[in-house]
PDB file of C-alpha atoms in Angstrom:
ATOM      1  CA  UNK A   1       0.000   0.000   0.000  1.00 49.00           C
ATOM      2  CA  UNK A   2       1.703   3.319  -0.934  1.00 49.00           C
ATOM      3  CA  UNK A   3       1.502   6.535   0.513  1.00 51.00           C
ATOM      4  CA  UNK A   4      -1.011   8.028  -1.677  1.00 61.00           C
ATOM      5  CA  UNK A   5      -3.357   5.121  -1.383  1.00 87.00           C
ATOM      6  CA  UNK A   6      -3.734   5.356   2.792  1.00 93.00           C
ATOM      7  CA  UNK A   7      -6.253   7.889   3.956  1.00 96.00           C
ATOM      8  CA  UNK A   8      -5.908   9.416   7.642  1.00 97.00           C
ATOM      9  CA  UNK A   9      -8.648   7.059   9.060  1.00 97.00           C
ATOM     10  CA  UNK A  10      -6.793   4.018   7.798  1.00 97.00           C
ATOM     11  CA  UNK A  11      -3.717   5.037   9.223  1.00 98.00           C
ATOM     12  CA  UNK A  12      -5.043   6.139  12.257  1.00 98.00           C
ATOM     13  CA  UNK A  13      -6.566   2.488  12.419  1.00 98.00           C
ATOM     14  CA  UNK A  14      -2.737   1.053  12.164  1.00 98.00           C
ATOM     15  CA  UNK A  15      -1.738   3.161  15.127  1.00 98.00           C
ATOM     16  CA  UNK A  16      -4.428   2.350  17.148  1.00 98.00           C
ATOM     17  CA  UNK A  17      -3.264  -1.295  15.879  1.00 98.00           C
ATOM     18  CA  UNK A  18      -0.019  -0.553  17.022  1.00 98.00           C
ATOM     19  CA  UNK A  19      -0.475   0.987  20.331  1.00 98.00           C
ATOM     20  CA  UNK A  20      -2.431  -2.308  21.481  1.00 98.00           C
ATOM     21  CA  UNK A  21       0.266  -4.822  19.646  1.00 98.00           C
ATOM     22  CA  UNK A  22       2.013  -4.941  23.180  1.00 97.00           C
ATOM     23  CA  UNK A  23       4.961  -4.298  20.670  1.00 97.00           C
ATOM     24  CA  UNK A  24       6.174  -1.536  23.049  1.00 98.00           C
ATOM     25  CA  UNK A  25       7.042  -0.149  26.354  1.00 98.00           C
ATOM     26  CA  UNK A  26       5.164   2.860  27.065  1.00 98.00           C
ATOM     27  CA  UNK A  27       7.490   6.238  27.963  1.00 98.00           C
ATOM     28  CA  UNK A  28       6.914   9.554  28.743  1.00 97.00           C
ATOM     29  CA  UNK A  29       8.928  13.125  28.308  1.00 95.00           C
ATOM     30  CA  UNK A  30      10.505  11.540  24.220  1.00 95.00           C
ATOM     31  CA  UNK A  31       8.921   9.732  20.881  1.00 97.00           C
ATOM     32  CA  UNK A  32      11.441   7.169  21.939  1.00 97.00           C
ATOM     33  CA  UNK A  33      13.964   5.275  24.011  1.00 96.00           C
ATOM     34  CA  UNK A  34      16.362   2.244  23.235  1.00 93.00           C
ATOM     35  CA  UNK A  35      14.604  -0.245  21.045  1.00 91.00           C
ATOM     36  CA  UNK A  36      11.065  -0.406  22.171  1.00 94.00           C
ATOM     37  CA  UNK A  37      10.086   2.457  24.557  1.00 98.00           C
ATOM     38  CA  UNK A  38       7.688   4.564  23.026  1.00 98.00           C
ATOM     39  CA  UNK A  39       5.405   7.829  23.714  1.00 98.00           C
ATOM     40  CA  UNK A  40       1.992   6.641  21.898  1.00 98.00           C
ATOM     41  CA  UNK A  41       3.387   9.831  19.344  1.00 98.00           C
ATOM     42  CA  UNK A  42       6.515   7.634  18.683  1.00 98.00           C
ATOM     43  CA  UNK A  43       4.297   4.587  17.880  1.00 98.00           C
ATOM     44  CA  UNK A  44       2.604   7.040  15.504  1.00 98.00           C
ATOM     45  CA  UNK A  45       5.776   7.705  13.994  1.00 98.00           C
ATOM     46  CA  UNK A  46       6.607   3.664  13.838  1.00 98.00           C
ATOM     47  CA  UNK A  47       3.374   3.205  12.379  1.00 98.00           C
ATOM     48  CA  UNK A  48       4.255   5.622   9.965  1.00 97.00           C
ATOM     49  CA  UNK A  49       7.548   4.520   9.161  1.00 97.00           C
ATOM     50  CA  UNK A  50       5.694   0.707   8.547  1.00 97.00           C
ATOM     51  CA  UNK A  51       3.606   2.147   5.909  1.00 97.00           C
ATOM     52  CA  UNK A  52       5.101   4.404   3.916  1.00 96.00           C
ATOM     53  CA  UNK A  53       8.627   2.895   4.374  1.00 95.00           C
ATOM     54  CA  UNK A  54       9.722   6.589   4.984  1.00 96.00           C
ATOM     55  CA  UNK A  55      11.640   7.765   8.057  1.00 97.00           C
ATOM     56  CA  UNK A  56      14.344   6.793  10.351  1.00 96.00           C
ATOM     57  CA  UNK A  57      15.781   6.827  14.363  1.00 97.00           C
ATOM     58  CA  UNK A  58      18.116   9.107  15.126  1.00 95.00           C
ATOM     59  CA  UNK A  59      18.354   8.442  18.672  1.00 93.00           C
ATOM     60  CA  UNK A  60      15.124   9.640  20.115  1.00 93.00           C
ATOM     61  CA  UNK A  61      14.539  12.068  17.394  1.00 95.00           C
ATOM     62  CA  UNK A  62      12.166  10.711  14.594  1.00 97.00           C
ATOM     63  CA  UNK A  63      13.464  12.091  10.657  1.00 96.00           C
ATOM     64  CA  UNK A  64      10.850  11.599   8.391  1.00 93.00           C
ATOM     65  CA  UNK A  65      12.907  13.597   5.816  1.00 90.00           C
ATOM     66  CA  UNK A  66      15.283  16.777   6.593  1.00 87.00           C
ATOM     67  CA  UNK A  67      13.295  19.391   7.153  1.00 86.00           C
ATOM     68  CA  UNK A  68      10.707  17.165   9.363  1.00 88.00           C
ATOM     69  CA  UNK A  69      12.075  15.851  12.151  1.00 90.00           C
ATOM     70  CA  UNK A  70      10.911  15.921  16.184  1.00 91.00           C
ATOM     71  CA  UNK A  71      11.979  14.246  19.442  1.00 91.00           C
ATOM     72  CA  UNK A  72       8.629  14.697  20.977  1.00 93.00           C
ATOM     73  CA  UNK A  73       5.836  15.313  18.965  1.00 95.00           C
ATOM     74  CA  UNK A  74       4.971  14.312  15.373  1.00 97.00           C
ATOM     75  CA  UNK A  75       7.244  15.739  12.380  1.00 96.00           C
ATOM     76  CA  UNK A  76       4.732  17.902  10.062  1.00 95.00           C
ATOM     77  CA  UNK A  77       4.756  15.381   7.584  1.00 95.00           C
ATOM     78  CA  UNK A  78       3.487  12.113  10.111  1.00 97.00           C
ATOM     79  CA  UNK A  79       1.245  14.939  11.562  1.00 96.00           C
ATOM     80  CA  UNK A  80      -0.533  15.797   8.228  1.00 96.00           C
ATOM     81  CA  UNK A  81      -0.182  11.625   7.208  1.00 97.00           C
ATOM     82  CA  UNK A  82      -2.521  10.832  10.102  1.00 97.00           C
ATOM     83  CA  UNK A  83      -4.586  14.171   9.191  1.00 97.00           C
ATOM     84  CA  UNK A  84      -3.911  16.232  12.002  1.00 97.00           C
ATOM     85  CA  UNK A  85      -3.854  19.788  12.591  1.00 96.00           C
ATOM     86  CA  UNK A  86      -1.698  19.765  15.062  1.00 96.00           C
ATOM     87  CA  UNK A  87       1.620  17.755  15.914  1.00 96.00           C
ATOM     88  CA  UNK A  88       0.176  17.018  19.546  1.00 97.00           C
ATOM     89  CA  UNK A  89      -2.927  16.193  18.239  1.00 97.00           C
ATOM     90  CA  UNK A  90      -6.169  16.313  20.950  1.00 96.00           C
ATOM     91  CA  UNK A  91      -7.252  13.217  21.614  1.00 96.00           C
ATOM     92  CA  UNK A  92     -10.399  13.681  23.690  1.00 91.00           C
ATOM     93  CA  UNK A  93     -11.443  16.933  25.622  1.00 87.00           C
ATOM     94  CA  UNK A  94      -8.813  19.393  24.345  1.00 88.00           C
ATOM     95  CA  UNK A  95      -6.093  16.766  25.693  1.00 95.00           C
ATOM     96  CA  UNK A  96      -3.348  16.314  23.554  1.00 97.00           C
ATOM     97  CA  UNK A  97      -1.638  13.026  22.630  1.00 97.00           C
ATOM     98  CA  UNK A  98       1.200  14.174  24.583  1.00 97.00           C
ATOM     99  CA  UNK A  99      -0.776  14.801  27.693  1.00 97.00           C
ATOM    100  CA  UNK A 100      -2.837  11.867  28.334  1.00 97.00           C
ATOM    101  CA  UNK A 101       0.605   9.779  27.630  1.00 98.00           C
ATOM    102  CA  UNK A 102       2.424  11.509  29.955  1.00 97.00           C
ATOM    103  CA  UNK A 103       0.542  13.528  32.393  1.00 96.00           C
ATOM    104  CA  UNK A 104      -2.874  11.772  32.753  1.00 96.00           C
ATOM    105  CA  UNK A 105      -1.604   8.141  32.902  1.00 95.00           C
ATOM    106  CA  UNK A 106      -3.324   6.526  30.269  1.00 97.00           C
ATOM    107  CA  UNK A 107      -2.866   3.326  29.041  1.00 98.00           C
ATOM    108  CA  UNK A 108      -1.585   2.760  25.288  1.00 98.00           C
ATOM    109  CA  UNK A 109      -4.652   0.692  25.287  1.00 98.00           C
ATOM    110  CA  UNK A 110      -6.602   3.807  26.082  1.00 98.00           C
ATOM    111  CA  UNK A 111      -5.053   5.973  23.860  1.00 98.00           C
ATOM    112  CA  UNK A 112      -5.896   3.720  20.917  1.00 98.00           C
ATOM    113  CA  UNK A 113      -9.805   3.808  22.224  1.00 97.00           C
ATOM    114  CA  UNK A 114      -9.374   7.592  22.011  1.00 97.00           C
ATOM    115  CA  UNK A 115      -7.605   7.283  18.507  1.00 97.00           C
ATOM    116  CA  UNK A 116     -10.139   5.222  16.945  1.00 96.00           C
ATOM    117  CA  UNK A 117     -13.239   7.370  18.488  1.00 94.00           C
ATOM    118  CA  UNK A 118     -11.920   9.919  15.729  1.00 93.00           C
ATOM    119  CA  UNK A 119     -12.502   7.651  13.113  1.00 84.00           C
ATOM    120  CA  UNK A 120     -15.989   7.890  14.297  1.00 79.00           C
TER     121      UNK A 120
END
């Protein structure tokens, strides 16, 4: 599946996909840390990286090209992929991404509930 043929409601499927795959350790304060430990915005950007074979590590900074690049929120480019306005998107009640990850405690389970309510 290219680029072109994913809309933002399919990809925002994946991530929710992705945040439940148990796939990852859930972090907070970075997109990422050693091999596994993720924000649920860094599984975004591995979910992003797994279907559009774009993107790359750079230690906890994700490159999806060289002028869109982040260590912890979403690059412009994964931000406008998953079609949001925003590169902490709100996720329920004008809280962002970032917020219920780190500040509010939820689960990556959770967060993909929240993510696929927007596909609603």
């Amino acid at each position: 599946m290219s680029e072109l043929e994913i809309t933002p409601a399919q990809a925002r499927k994946e991530w929710a996909k992705d945040l439940r795959s148990g796939e990852y350790q859930q972090i907070t304060g970075q997109l990422r840390e050693g091999d596994n430990g993720r924000c649920c915005l860094g599984v975004a950007c591995d979910t992003y990286k797994r279907l559009t074979g774009k993107g790359e590590w750079d230690d906890n900074t994700f490159v999806a090209d060289e002028n869109s690049y982040c260590s912890a929120e979403l690059p412009s480019i994964v931000m406008k992929f998953f079609g949001f306005s925003k590169s902490d998107p709100d996720l329920s009640y004008n809280r962002s991404a970032t917020s219920l990850n780190d500040d509010v405690g939820k689960t990556f389970a959770e967060i993909a509930d929240l993510v696929e309510k927007l596909n609603q």
